[in-house]
JSON list of C-alpha atoms in Angstrom, two decimals:
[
{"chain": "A", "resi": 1, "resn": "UNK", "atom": "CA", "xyz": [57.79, 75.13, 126.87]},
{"chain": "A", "resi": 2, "resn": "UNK", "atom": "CA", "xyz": [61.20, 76.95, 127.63]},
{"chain": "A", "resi": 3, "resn": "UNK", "atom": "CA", "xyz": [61.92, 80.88, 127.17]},
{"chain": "A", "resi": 4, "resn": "UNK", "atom": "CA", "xyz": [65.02, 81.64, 126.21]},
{"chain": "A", "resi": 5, "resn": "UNK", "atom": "CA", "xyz": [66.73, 84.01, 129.02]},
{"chain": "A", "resi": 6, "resn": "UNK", "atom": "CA", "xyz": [66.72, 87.29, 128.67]},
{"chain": "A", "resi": 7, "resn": "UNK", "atom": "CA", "xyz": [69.32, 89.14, 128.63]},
{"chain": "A", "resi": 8, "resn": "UNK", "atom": "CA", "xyz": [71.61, 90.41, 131.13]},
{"chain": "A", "resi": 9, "resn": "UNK", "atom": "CA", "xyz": [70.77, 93.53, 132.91]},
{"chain": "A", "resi": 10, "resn": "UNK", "atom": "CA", "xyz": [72.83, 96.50, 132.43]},
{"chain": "A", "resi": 11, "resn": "UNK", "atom": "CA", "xyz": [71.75, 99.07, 134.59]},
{"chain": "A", "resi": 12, "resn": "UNK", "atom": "CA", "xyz": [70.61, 101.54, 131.78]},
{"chain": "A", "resi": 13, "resn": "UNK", "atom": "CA", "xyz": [67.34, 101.03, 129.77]},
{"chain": "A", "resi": 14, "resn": "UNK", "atom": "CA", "xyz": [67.91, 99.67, 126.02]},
{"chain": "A", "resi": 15, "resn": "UNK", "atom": "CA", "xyz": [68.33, 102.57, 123.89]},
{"chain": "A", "resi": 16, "resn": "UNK", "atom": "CA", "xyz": [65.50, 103.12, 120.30]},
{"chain": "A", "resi": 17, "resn": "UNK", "atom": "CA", "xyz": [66.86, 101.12, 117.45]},
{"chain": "A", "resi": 18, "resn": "UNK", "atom": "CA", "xyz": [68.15, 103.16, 114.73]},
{"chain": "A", "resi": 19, "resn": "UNK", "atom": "CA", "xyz": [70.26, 103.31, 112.24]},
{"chain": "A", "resi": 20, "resn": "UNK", "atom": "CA", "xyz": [74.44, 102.85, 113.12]},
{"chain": "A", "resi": 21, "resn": "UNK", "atom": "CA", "xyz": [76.33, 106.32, 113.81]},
{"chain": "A", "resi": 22, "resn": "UNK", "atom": "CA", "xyz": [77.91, 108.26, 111.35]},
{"chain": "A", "resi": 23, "resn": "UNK", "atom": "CA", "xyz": [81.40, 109.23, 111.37]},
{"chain": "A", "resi": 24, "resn": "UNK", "atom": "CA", "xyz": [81.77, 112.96, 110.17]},
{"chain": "A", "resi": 25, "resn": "UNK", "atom": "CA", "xyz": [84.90, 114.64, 109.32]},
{"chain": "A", "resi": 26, "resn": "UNK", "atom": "CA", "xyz": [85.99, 118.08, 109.95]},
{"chain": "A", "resi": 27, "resn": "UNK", "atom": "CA", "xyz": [87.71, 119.75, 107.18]},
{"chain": "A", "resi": 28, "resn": "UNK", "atom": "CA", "xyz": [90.09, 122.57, 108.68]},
{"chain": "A", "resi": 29, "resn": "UNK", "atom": "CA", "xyz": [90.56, 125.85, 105.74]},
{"chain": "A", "resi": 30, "resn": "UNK", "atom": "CA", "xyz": [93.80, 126.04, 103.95]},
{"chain": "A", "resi": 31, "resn": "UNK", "atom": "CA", "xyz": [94.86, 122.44, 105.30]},
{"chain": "A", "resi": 32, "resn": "UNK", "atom": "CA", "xyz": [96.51, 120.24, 102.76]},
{"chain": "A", "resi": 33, "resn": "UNK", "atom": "CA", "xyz": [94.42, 116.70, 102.62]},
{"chain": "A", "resi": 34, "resn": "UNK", "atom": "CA", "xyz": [97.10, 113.94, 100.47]},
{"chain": "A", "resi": 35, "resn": "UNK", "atom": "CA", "xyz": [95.09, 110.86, 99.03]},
{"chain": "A", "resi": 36, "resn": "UNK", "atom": "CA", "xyz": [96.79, 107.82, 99.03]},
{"chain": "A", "resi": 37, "resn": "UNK", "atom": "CA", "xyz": [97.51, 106.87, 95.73]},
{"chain": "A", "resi": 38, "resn": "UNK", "atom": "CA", "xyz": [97.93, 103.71, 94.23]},
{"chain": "A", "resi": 39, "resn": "UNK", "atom": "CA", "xyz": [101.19, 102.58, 91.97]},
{"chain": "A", "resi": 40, "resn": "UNK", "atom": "CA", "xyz": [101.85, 100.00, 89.63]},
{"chain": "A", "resi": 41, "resn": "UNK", "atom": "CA", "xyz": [103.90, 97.99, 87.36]},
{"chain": "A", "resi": 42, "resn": "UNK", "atom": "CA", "xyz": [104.74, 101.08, 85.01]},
{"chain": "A", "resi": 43, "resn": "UNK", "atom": "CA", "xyz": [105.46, 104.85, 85.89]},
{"chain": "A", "resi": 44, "resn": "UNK", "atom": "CA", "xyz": [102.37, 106.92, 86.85]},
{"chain": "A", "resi": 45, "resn": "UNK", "atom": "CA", "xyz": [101.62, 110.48, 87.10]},
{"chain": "A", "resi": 46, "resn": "UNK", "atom": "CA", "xyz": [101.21, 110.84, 90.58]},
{"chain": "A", "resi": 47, "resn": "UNK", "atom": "CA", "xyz": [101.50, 113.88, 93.20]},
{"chain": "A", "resi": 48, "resn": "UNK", "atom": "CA", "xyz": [104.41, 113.81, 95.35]},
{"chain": "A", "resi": 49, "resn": "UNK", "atom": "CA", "xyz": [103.76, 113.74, 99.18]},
{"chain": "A", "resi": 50, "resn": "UNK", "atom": "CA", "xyz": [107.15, 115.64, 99.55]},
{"chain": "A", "resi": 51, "resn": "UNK", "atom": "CA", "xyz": [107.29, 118.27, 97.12]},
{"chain": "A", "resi": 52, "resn": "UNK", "atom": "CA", "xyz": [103.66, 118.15, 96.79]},
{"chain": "A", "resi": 53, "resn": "UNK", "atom": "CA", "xyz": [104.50, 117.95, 92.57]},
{"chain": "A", "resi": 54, "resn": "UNK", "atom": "CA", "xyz": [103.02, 116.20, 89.67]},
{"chain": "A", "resi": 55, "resn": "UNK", "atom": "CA", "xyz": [105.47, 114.21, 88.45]},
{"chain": "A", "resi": 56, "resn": "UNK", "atom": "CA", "xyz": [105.92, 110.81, 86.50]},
{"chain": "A", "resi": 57, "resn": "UNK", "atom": "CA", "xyz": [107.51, 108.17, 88.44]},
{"chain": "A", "resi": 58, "resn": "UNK", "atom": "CA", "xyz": [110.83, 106.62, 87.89]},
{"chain": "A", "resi": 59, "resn": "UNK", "atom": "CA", "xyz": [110.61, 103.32, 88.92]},
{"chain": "A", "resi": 60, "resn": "UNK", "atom": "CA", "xyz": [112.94, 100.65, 89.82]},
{"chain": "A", "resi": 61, "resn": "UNK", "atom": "CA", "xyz": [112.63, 96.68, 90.10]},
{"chain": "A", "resi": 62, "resn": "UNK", "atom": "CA", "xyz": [114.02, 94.51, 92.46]},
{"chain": "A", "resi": 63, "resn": "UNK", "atom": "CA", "xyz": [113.77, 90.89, 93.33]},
{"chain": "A", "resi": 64, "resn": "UNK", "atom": "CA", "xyz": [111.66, 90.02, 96.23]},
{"chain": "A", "resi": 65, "resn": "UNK", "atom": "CA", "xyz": [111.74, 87.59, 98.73]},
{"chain": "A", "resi": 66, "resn": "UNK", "atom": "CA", "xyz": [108.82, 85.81, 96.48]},
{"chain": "A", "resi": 67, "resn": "UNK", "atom": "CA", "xyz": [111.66, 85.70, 93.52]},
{"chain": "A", "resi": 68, "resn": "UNK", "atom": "CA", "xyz": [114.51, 84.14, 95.49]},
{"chain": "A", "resi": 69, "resn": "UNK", "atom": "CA", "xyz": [111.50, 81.18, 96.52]},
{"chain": "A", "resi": 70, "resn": "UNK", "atom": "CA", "xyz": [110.60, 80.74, 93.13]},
{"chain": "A", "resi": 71, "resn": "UNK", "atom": "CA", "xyz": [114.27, 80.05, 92.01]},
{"chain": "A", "resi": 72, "resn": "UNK", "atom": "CA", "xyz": [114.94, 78.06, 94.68]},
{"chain": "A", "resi": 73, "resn": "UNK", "atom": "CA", "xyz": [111.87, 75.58, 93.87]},
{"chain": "A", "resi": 74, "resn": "UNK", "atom": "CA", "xyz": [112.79, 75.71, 90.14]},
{"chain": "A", "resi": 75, "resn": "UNK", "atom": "CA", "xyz": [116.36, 74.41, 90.96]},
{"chain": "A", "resi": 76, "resn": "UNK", "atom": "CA", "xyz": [114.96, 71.85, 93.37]},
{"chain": "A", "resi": 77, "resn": "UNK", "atom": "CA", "xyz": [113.00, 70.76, 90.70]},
{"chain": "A", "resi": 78, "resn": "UNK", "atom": "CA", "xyz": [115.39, 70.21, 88.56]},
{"chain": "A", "resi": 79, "resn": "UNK", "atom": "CA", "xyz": [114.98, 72.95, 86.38]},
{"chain": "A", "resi": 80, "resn": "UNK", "atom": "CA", "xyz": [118.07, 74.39, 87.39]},
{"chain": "A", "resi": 81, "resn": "UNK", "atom": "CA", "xyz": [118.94, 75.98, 83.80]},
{"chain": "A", "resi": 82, "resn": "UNK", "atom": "CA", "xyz": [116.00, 77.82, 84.20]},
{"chain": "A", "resi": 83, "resn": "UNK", "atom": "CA", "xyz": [117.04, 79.65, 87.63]},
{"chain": "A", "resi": 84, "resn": "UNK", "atom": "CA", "xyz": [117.74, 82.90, 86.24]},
{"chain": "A", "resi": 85, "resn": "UNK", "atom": "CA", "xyz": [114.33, 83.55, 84.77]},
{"chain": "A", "resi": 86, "resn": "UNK", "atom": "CA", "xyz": [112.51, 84.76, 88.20]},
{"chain": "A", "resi": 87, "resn": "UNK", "atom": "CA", "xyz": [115.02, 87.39, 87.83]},
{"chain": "A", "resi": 88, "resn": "UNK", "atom": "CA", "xyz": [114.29, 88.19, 84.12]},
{"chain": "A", "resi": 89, "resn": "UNK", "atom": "CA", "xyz": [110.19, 88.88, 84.33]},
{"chain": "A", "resi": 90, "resn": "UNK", "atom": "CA", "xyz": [109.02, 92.29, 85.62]},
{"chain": "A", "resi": 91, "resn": "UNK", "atom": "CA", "xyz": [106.11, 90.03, 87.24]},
{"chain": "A", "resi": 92, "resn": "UNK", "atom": "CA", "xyz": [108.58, 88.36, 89.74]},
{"chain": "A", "resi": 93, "resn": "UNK", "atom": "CA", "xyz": [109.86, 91.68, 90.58]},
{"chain": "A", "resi": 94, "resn": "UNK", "atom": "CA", "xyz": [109.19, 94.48, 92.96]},
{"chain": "A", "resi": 95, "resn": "UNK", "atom": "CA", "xyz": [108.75, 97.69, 91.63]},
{"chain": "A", "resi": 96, "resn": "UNK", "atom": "CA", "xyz": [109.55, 100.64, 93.67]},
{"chain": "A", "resi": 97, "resn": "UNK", "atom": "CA", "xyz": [108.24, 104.41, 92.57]},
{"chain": "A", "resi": 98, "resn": "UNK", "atom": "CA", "xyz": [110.73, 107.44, 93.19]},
{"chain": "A", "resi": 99, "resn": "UNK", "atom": "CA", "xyz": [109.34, 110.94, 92.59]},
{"chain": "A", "resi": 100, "resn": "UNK", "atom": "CA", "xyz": [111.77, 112.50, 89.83]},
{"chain": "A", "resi": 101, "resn": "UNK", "atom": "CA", "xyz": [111.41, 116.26, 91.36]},
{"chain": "A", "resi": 102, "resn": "UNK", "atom": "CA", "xyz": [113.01, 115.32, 94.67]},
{"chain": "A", "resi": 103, "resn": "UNK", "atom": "CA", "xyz": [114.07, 111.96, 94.54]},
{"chain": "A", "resi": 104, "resn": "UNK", "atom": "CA", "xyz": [111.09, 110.73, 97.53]},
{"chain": "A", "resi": 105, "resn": "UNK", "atom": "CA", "xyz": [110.04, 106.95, 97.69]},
{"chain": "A", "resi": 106, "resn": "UNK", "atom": "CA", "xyz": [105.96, 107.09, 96.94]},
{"chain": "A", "resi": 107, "resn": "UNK", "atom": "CA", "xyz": [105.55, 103.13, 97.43]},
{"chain": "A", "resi": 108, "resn": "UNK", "atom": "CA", "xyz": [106.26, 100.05, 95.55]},
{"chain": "A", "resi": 109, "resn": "UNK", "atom": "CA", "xyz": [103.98, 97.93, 93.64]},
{"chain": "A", "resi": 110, "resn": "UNK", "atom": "CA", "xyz": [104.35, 93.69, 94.49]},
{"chain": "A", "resi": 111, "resn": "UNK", "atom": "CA", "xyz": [104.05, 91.70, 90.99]}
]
């Protein structure tokens, strides 16, 4: 009969099982702690990390690499007539969030 090997030596005695560490977090008085917050396709109420404001979003939408590939494949396709419609539909579109109060970039939501 084999034994498996044991394992290699370390130099320090194995340590009682356990449960895993725990990470704990300091919280410091009167600091300011900013969430991230997630965006999406339409404006949302969010709290500015600038002017530290609850404001609506404006929001505009750009095309994305991803649009330019789909256009590309529908006019390699043949479906060149339908080109422009990538460019049409919000969900081929990037839309970035702008705080209104002070004009900040918050993040951009991919379609």
């Amino acid at each position: 009969m084999d034994r498996p090997a044991p394992p290699p030596y370390s130099g320090y005695p194995p340590g009682p099982p356990g449960p895993p560490p725990v990470q704990v977090t300091h919280v410091v008085p009167g600091a300011v702690i900013i969430q991230h917050q997630i965006v999406g396709p339409d404006s949302t109420l969010i709290t500015c990390r600038s002017c530290h404001q609850s404001v609506i979003t404006r929001i505009d939408r750009r095309p994305s690499t991803r649009t330019h590939v789909i256009a590309l494949l529908l006019c390699l396709f043949g479906f060149w007539p339908c080109v422009c419609l990538p460019y049409c539909m919000d969900s081929c579109l990037n839309t970035d969030h702008y705080c209104t109060n002070c004009g900040a970039f918050i993040g951009t939501y991919i379609g």
